[in-house]
Protein backbone atom coordinates (compact mmCIF):
# COMPACT_ATOMS: atom_id res chain seq x y z
CA UNK A 1 0.00 0.00 0.00
CA UNK A 2 1.40 3.37 -1.01
CA UNK A 3 1.71 6.35 1.30
CA UNK A 4 -1.11 8.11 -0.56
CA UNK A 5 -3.44 5.15 -0.07
CA UNK A 6 -2.59 4.97 3.63
CA UNK A 7 -3.34 8.67 3.98
CA UNK A 8 -6.69 8.23 2.22
CA UNK A 9 -7.56 5.32 4.50
CA UNK A 10 -6.75 7.38 7.58
CA UNK A 11 -8.94 10.21 6.30
CA UNK A 12 -11.84 7.81 5.76
CA UNK A 13 -11.46 6.39 9.28
CA UNK A 14 -11.64 9.91 10.69
CA UNK A 15 -14.87 10.46 8.75
CA UNK A 16 -16.66 7.45 10.25
CA UNK A 17 -17.77 9.21 13.49
CA UNK A 18 -19.26 12.02 11.39
CA UNK A 19 -21.93 9.63 10.08
CA UNK A 20 -23.34 9.48 13.62
CA UNK A 21 -22.29 12.91 14.85
CA UNK A 22 -23.93 14.82 11.99
CA UNK A 23 -27.46 13.42 12.41
CA UNK A 24 -27.08 13.67 16.19
CA UNK A 25 -26.35 17.39 15.90
CA UNK A 26 -29.38 17.83 13.66
CA UNK A 27 -31.57 15.88 16.09
CA UNK A 28 -30.32 17.80 19.12
CA UNK A 29 -30.66 21.25 17.58
CA UNK A 30 -33.87 20.75 15.63
CA UNK A 31 -36.06 18.04 17.07
CA UNK A 32 -35.16 17.97 20.76
CA UNK A 33 -36.15 21.58 21.58
CA UNK A 34 -39.34 21.29 19.53
CA UNK A 35 -40.47 17.96 20.95
CA UNK A 36 -39.35 18.14 24.57
CA UNK A 37 -39.21 21.84 25.43
CA UNK A 38 -42.64 22.96 26.68
CA UNK A 39 -44.06 25.70 24.49
CA UNK A 40 -45.18 27.55 27.60
CA UNK A 41 -41.52 28.05 28.56
CA UNK A 42 -40.87 29.83 25.25
CA UNK A 43 -44.15 31.57 24.52
CA UNK A 44 -45.23 34.03 27.22
CA UNK A 45 -47.78 35.95 25.20
CA UNK A 46 -47.89 38.25 22.20
CA UNK A 47 -44.84 40.29 23.14
CA UNK A 48 -41.30 40.95 22.02
CA UNK A 49 -39.83 38.52 24.55
CA UNK A 50 -41.80 35.61 23.11
CA UNK A 51 -40.84 36.62 19.58
CA UNK A 52 -37.15 36.71 20.47
CA UNK A 53 -37.45 33.37 22.27
CA UNK A 54 -38.97 31.72 19.20
CA UNK A 55 -36.31 33.24 16.95
CA UNK A 56 -33.62 31.98 19.33
CA UNK A 57 -35.13 28.50 19.18
CA UNK A 58 -34.88 28.56 15.40
CA UNK A 59 -31.34 29.94 15.56
CA UNK A 60 -30.32 26.82 17.47
CA UNK A 61 -31.66 24.74 14.60
CA UNK A 62 -29.91 26.92 12.02
CA UNK A 63 -26.59 26.39 13.76
CA UNK A 64 -27.19 22.65 13.94
CA UNK A 65 -28.25 22.51 10.29
CA UNK A 66 -25.11 24.38 9.25
CA UNK A 67 -22.89 21.97 11.19
CA UNK A 68 -24.77 19.01 9.73
CA UNK A 69 -24.35 20.25 6.16
CA UNK A 70 -20.65 20.91 6.72
CA UNK A 71 -20.16 17.38 8.02
CA UNK A 72 -22.25 15.93 5.20
CA UNK A 73 -20.13 17.87 2.73
CA UNK A 74 -17.01 16.40 4.28
CA UNK A 75 -18.37 12.86 3.95
CA UNK A 76 -19.43 13.41 0.35
CA UNK A 77 -16.05 14.64 -0.82
CA UNK A 78 -13.81 12.25 -2.80
CA UNK A 79 -11.60 9.85 -0.88
CA UNK A 80 -8.53 11.45 -2.39
CA UNK A 81 -8.25 15.01 -1.00
CA UNK A 82 -6.32 16.05 -4.09
CA UNK A 83 -9.32 15.35 -6.31
CA UNK A 84 -11.67 18.24 -7.00
CA UNK A 85 -15.40 17.95 -6.39
CA UNK A 86 -17.58 19.95 -8.76
CA UNK A 87 -21.21 19.14 -8.11
CA UNK A 88 -23.53 21.41 -10.05
CA UNK A 89 -27.32 21.16 -9.78
CA UNK A 90 -29.27 21.53 -13.02
CA UNK A 91 -30.92 24.84 -13.83
CA UNK A 92 -34.41 23.34 -13.55
CA UNK A 93 -33.62 22.30 -9.98
CA UNK A 94 -32.46 25.80 -9.06
CA UNK A 95 -35.47 27.38 -10.72
CA UNK A 96 -37.97 25.15 -8.95
CA UNK A 97 -36.34 25.66 -5.55
CA UNK A 98 -36.35 29.43 -5.94
CA UNK A 99 -39.93 29.32 -7.21
CA UNK A 100 -41.13 27.35 -4.18
CA UNK A 101 -39.32 29.70 -1.79
CA UNK A 102 -40.73 32.80 -3.46
CA UNK A 103 -44.27 31.41 -3.40
CA UNK A 104 -43.84 30.44 0.24
CA UNK A 105 -42.81 34.03 0.98
CA UNK A 106 -45.22 35.99 -1.20
CA UNK A 107 -48.47 34.23 -0.33
CA UNK A 108 -48.49 34.98 3.43
CA UNK A 109 -47.04 38.45 2.86
CA UNK A 110 -49.75 39.35 0.36
CA UNK A 111 -52.48 37.95 2.59
CA UNK A 112 -51.22 39.93 5.57
CA UNK A 113 -50.92 43.07 3.46
CA UNK A 114 -54.41 42.58 2.05
CA UNK A 115 -55.84 42.19 5.52
CA UNK A 116 -54.03 45.17 7.03
CA UNK A 117 -54.85 47.47 4.11
CA UNK A 118 -58.47 46.36 3.88
CA UNK A 119 -58.14 45.37 0.22
CA UNK A 120 -59.40 41.87 0.96
CA UNK A 121 -62.61 42.12 2.94
CA UNK A 122 -62.71 38.38 3.51
CA UNK A 123 -59.48 38.53 5.53
CA UNK A 124 -61.06 40.12 8.55
CA UNK A 125 -60.65 40.73 11.42
CA UNK A 126 -57.11 41.97 11.25
CA UNK A 127 -54.43 40.23 13.26
CA UNK A 128 -52.30 42.47 15.53
CA UNK A 129 -48.74 43.06 14.41
CA UNK A 130 -47.08 41.31 17.34
CA UNK A 131 -49.35 38.29 17.01
CA UNK A 132 -48.57 37.97 13.31
CA UNK A 133 -44.87 38.42 14.04
CA UNK A 134 -44.91 35.67 16.66
CA UNK A 135 -46.55 33.29 14.19
CA UNK A 136 -44.81 34.15 10.92
CA UNK A 137 -41.60 36.13 11.52
CA UNK A 138 -39.52 33.03 12.44
CA UNK A 139 -40.95 31.40 9.30
CA UNK A 140 -39.72 34.27 7.12
CA UNK A 141 -36.29 34.18 8.74
CA UNK A 142 -35.95 30.46 8.02
CA UNK A 143 -36.89 31.08 4.39
CA UNK A 144 -34.11 33.66 4.12
CA UNK A 145 -31.58 31.35 5.78
CA UNK A 146 -32.48 28.47 3.46
CA UNK A 147 -32.22 30.71 0.39
CA UNK A 148 -28.77 31.93 1.43
CA UNK A 149 -27.59 28.41 2.25
CA UNK A 150 -28.75 26.99 -1.07
CA UNK A 151 -27.12 29.80 -3.04
CA UNK A 152 -23.85 29.18 -1.21
CA UNK A 153 -23.94 25.43 -1.85
CA UNK A 154 -24.54 26.11 -5.55
CA UNK A 155 -21.74 28.66 -5.67
CA UNK A 156 -19.28 26.37 -3.88
CA UNK A 157 -20.48 23.36 -5.91
CA UNK A 158 -20.98 21.40 -2.72
CA UNK A 159 -22.39 17.86 -2.95
CA UNK A 160 -24.96 18.69 -0.25
CA UNK A 161 -27.10 20.81 -2.58
CA UNK A 162 -29.49 17.87 -2.92
CA UNK A 163 -30.20 17.47 0.80
CA UNK A 164 -30.12 21.12 1.86
CA UNK A 165 -33.79 21.86 1.05
CA UNK A 166 -34.88 18.59 2.67
CA UNK A 167 -33.27 19.61 5.97
CA UNK A 168 -34.88 23.04 6.07
CA UNK A 169 -38.27 22.04 4.70
CA UNK A 170 -38.68 19.22 7.21
CA UNK A 171 -38.07 21.66 10.05
CA UNK A 172 -40.31 24.26 8.41
CA UNK A 173 -43.24 21.88 8.67
CA UNK A 174 -42.60 21.54 12.41
CA UNK A 175 -42.27 25.31 12.61
CA UNK A 176 -45.64 25.85 10.94
CA UNK A 177 -47.28 23.23 13.14
CA UNK A 178 -45.95 25.22 16.09
CA UNK A 179 -47.49 28.30 14.49
CA UNK A 180 -50.86 26.54 14.38
CA UNK A 181 -50.58 25.90 18.11
CA UNK A 182 -49.61 29.52 18.74
CA UNK A 183 -52.51 30.77 16.65
CA UNK A 184 -54.87 29.44 19.29
CA UNK A 185 -52.83 31.11 22.04
CA UNK A 186 -52.96 34.55 20.38
CA UNK A 187 -56.60 34.17 19.29
CA UNK A 188 -55.69 34.49 15.63
CA UNK A 189 -58.55 34.91 13.13
CA UNK A 190 -59.84 31.90 11.27
CA UNK A 191 -58.29 33.01 7.99
CA UNK A 192 -54.83 32.97 9.59
CA UNK A 193 -55.37 29.37 10.69
CA UNK A 194 -56.43 28.42 7.17
CA UNK A 195 -53.38 30.20 5.78
CA UNK A 196 -51.09 28.22 8.08
CA UNK A 197 -52.78 24.98 7.10
CA UNK A 198 -52.29 25.89 3.45
CA UNK A 199 -48.60 26.60 4.06
CA UNK A 200 -48.18 23.25 5.81
CA UNK A 201 -49.80 21.50 2.86
CA UNK A 202 -47.62 23.43 0.40
CA UNK A 203 -44.37 22.52 2.11
CA UNK A 204 -45.37 18.88 2.60
CA UNK A 205 -45.93 18.78 -1.17
CA UNK A 206 -42.58 20.44 -1.86
CA UNK A 207 -40.80 18.12 0.58
CA UNK A 208 -42.32 15.09 -1.14
CA UNK A 209 -41.08 16.35 -4.50
CA UNK A 210 -37.61 16.90 -3.05
CA UNK A 211 -37.52 13.33 -1.78
CA UNK A 212 -38.56 12.07 -5.21
CA UNK A 213 -35.65 14.04 -6.66
CA UNK A 214 -33.28 12.34 -4.23
CA UNK A 215 -34.60 8.97 -5.41
CA UNK A 216 -34.27 10.02 -9.05
CA UNK A 217 -30.72 11.25 -8.51
CA UNK A 218 -29.76 7.97 -6.81
CA UNK A 219 -31.11 6.06 -9.80
CA UNK A 220 -29.36 8.40 -12.22
CA UNK A 221 -26.05 7.97 -10.38
CA UNK A 222 -26.40 4.18 -10.44
CA UNK A 223 -27.12 4.21 -14.19
CA UNK A 224 -24.11 6.43 -14.77
CA UNK A 225 -21.86 4.13 -12.74
CA UNK A 226 -23.17 1.06 -14.56
CA UNK A 227 -22.54 2.73 -17.90
CA UNK A 228 -18.97 3.59 -16.98
CA UNK A 229 -18.02 0.07 -15.90
CA UNK A 230 -18.20 -1.55 -19.38
CA UNK A 231 -16.15 1.34 -20.77
CA UNK A 232 -13.44 0.85 -18.15
CA UNK A 233 -13.37 -2.90 -18.83
CA UNK A 234 -13.14 -2.30 -22.57
CA UNK A 235 -10.28 0.14 -22.10
CA UNK A 236 -8.34 -2.49 -20.22
Coordinates of N, CA and C in Angstrom, one line a residue, residues 77-166:
X77 N -17.2 14.3 0.0 CA -16.1 14.6 -0.8 C -15.3 13.4 -1.3
X78 N -14.6 13.4 -2.3 CA -13.8 12.2 -2.8 C -12.8 11.7 -1.7
X79 N -12.5 10.4 -1.8 CA -11.6 9.9 -0.9 C -10.2 10.5 -1.0
X80 N -9.8 10.8 -2.2 CA -8.5 11.4 -2.4 C -8.7 13.0 -2.2
X81 N -8.1 13.6 -1.2 CA -8.3 15.0 -1.0 C -7.7 15.8 -2.2
X82 N -6.8 15.3 -3.0 CA -6.3 16.0 -4.1 C -7.3 16.2 -5.2
X83 N -8.3 15.3 -5.3 CA -9.3 15.4 -6.3 C -10.3 16.5 -6.1
X84 N -10.7 17.2 -7.1 CA -11.7 18.2 -7.0 C -13.1 17.7 -7.0
X85 N -14.0 18.4 -6.4 CA -15.4 18.0 -6.4 C -16.3 19.1 -6.9
X86 N -16.7 18.9 -8.1 CA -17.6 20.0 -8.8 C -19.0 19.4 -9.0
X87 N -19.8 19.7 -8.0 CA -21.2 19.1 -8.1 C -22.2 20.3 -8.4
X88 N -22.7 20.3 -9.6 CA -23.5 21.4 -10.1 C -25.0 20.9 -10.2
X89 N -25.9 21.5 -9.6 CA -27.3 21.2 -9.8 C -27.8 21.7 -11.1
X90 N -28.7 21.0 -11.7 CA -29.3 21.5 -13.0 C -30.1 22.8 -12.8
X91 N -30.2 23.6 -13.9 CA -30.9 24.8 -13.8 C -32.4 24.6 -13.4
X92 N -33.0 23.6 -13.9 CA -34.4 23.3 -13.5 C -34.6 23.1 -12.0
X93 N -33.6 22.5 -11.4 CA -33.6 22.3 -10.0 C -33.5 23.6 -9.3
X94 N -32.6 24.5 -9.7 CA -32.5 25.8 -9.1 C -33.7 26.6 -9.2
X95 N -34.3 26.6 -10.4 CA -35.5 27.4 -10.7 C -36.6 26.9 -9.8
X96 N -36.8 25.6 -9.7 CA -38.0 25.1 -8.9 C -37.8 25.5 -7.5
X97 N -36.6 25.3 -7.0 CA -36.3 25.7 -5.5 C -36.6 27.1 -5.3
X98 N -36.1 28.0 -6.1 CA -36.3 29.4 -5.9 C -37.8 29.8 -6.1
X99 N -38.5 29.1 -7.0 CA -39.9 29.3 -7.2 C -40.7 28.9 -6.0
X100 N -40.4 27.8 -5.4 CA -41.1 27.4 -4.2 C -40.9 28.3 -3.0
X101 N -39.6 28.8 -2.9 CA -39.3 29.7 -1.8 C -40.0 31.0 -2.0
X102 N -40.1 31.5 -3.2 CA -40.7 32.8 -3.5 C -42.2 32.7 -3.2
X103 N -42.8 31.6 -3.6 CA -44.3 31.4 -3.4 C -44.5 31.3 -1.9
X104 N -43.7 30.6 -1.2 CA -43.8 30.4 0.2 C -43.7 31.7 1.0
X105 N -43.0 32.7 0.4 CA -42.8 34.0 1.0 C -43.9 35.0 0.6
X106 N -44.3 35.0 -0.7 CA -45.2 36.0 -1.2 C -46.6 35.8 -0.7
X107 N -47.1 34.5 -0.7 CA -48.5 34.2 -0.3 C -48.8 34.8 1.1
X108 N -48.1 34.4 2.1 CA -48.5 35.0 3.4 C -48.3 36.5 3.5
X109 N -47.3 37.0 2.8 CA -47.0 38.4 2.9 C -48.2 39.2 2.2
X110 N -48.7 38.7 1.1 CA -49.8 39.3 0.4 C -51.1 39.2 1.1
X111 N -51.3 38.1 1.8 CA -52.5 37.9 2.6 C -52.5 38.9 3.8
X112 N -51.3 39.0 4.4 CA -51.2 39.9 5.6 C -51.4 41.4 5.1
X113 N -50.8 41.7 4.0 CA -50.9 43.1 3.5 C -52.4 43.4 3.1
X114 N -53.0 42.4 2.4 CA -54.4 42.6 2.0 C -55.3 42.8 3.2
X115 N -55.0 42.1 4.3 CA -55.8 42.2 5.5 C -55.6 43.5 6.2
X116 N -54.3 43.9 6.3 CA -54.0 45.2 7.0 C -54.5 46.4 6.3
X117 N -54.4 46.3 4.9 CA -54.9 47.5 4.1 C -56.3 47.5 3.8
X118 N -57.0 46.4 4.1 CA -58.5 46.4 3.9 C -58.8 46.0 2.4
X119 N -57.9 45.7 1.6 CA -58.1 45.4 0.2 C -58.9 44.1 0.1
X120 N -58.7 43.1 1.0 CA -59.4 41.9 1.0 C -60.4 41.8 2.1
X121 N -61.6 42.0 1.9 CA -62.6 42.1 2.9 C -62.8 40.8 3.6
X122 N -62.5 39.7 2.9 CA -62.7 38.4 3.5 C -61.7 38.1 4.6
X123 N -60.5 38.8 4.6 CA -59.5 38.5 5.5 C -59.6 39.5 6.7
X124 N -60.8 39.3 7.4 CA -61.1 40.1 8.6 C -61.5 39.2 9.7
X125 N -61.3 39.5 10.9 CA -60.7 40.7 11.4 C -59.1 40.7 11.2
X126 N -58.6 41.9 11.4 CA -57.1 42.0 11.3 C -56.4 41.3 12.5
X127 N -55.2 40.8 12.2 CA -54.4 40.2 13.3 C -53.4 41.3 13.7
X128 N -53.3 41.5 15.0 CA -52.3 42.5 15.5 C -50.9 42.2 15.0
X129 N -50.1 43.2 15.0 CA -48.7 43.1 14.4 C -47.9 42.1 15.2
X130 N -47.9 42.2 16.5 CA -47.1 41.3 17.3 C -47.5 39.9 17.2
X131 N -48.8 39.7 17.1 CA -49.4 38.3 17.0 C -48.9 37.7 15.7
X132 N -49.0 38.5 14.6 CA -48.6 38.0 13.3 C -47.1 37.7 13.3
X133 N -46.3 38.6 14.0 CA -44.9 38.4 14.0 C -44.5 37.2 14.8
X134 N -45.2 36.9 15.9 CA -44.9 35.7 16.7 C -45.2 34.4 15.8
X135 N -46.2 34.5 15.0 CA -46.6 33.3 14.2 C -45.7 33.1 12.9
X136 N -45.4 34.2 12.3 CA -44.8 34.2 10.9 C -43.4 34.7 10.8
X137 N -42.9 35.6 11.7 CA -41.6 36.1 11.5 C -40.5 35.1 11.6
X138 N -40.5 34.1 12.5 CA -39.5 33.0 12.4 C -39.6 32.2 11.1
X139 N -40.8 32.1 10.6 CA -40.9 31.4 9.3 C -40.2 32.2 8.2
X140 N -40.4 33.5 8.1 CA -39.7 34.3 7.1 C -38.2 34.2 7.3
X141 N -37.7 34.2 8.5 CA -36.3 34.2 8.7 C -35.7 32.9 8.2
X142 N -36.4 31.8 8.5 CA -35.9 30.5 8.0 C -35.9 30.4 6.5
X143 N -36.9 31.0 5.9 CA -36.9 31.1 4.4 C -35.6 31.8 3.9
X144 N -35.3 32.9 4.5 CA -34.1 33.7 4.1 C -32.8 32.8 4.4
X145 N -32.8 32.2 5.5 CA -31.6 31.3 5.8 C -31.4 30.2 4.8
X146 N -32.5 29.6 4.4 CA -32.5 28.5 3.5 C -32.0 29.0 2.1
X147 N -32.6 30.1 1.7 CA -32.2 30.7 0.4 C -30.7 31.0 0.3
X148 N -30.2 31.6 1.4 CA -28.8 31.9 1.4 C -27.9 30.7 1.4
X149 N -28.4 29.7 2.2 CA -27.6 28.4 2.3 C -27.6 27.7 0.9
X150 N -28.7 27.7 0.2 CA -28.8 27.0 -1.1 C -27.9 27.7 -2.1
X151 N -27.9 29.0 -2.1 CA -27.1 29.8 -3.0 C -25.6 29.5 -2.8
X152 N -25.3 29.4 -1.5 CA -23.8 29.2 -1.2 C -23.4 27.8 -1.6
X153 N -24.3 26.8 -1.4 CA -23.9 25.4 -1.9 C -23.8 25.3 -3.4
X154 N -24.7 26.1 -4.1 CA -24.5 26.1 -5.5 C -23.3 26.8 -6.0
X155 N -22.9 27.9 -5.3 CA -21.7 28.7 -5.7 C -20.5 27.9 -5.4
X156 N -20.5 27.2 -4.3 CA -19.3 26.4 -3.9 C -19.3 25.0 -4.5
X157 N -20.3 24.7 -5.3 CA -20.5 23.4 -5.9 C -20.3 22.2 -4.9
X158 N -21.0 22.4 -3.8 CA -21.0 21.4 -2.7 C -21.9 20.2 -3.0
X159 N -21.5 19.0 -2.7 CA -22.4 17.9 -2.9 C -23.7 17.9 -2.1
X160 N -23.8 18.7 -1.1 CA -25.0 18.7 -0.2 C -26.1 19.5 -0.8
X161 N -26.0 20.0 -2.0 CA -27.1 20.8 -2.6 C -28.4 20.0 -2.7
X162 N -28.3 18.7 -2.8 CA -29.5 17.9 -2.9 C -30.3 17.7 -1.6
X163 N -29.5 17.7 -0.5 CA -30.2 17.5 0.8 C -30.5 18.8 1.6
X164 N -29.9 19.9 1.1 CA -30.1 21.1 1.9 C -31.6 21.5 2.0
X165 N -32.4 21.5 0.9 CA -33.8 21.9 1.0 C -34.6 20.9 1.9
X166 N -34.2 19.6 1.9 CA -34.9 18.6 2.7 C -34.7 18.9 4.2

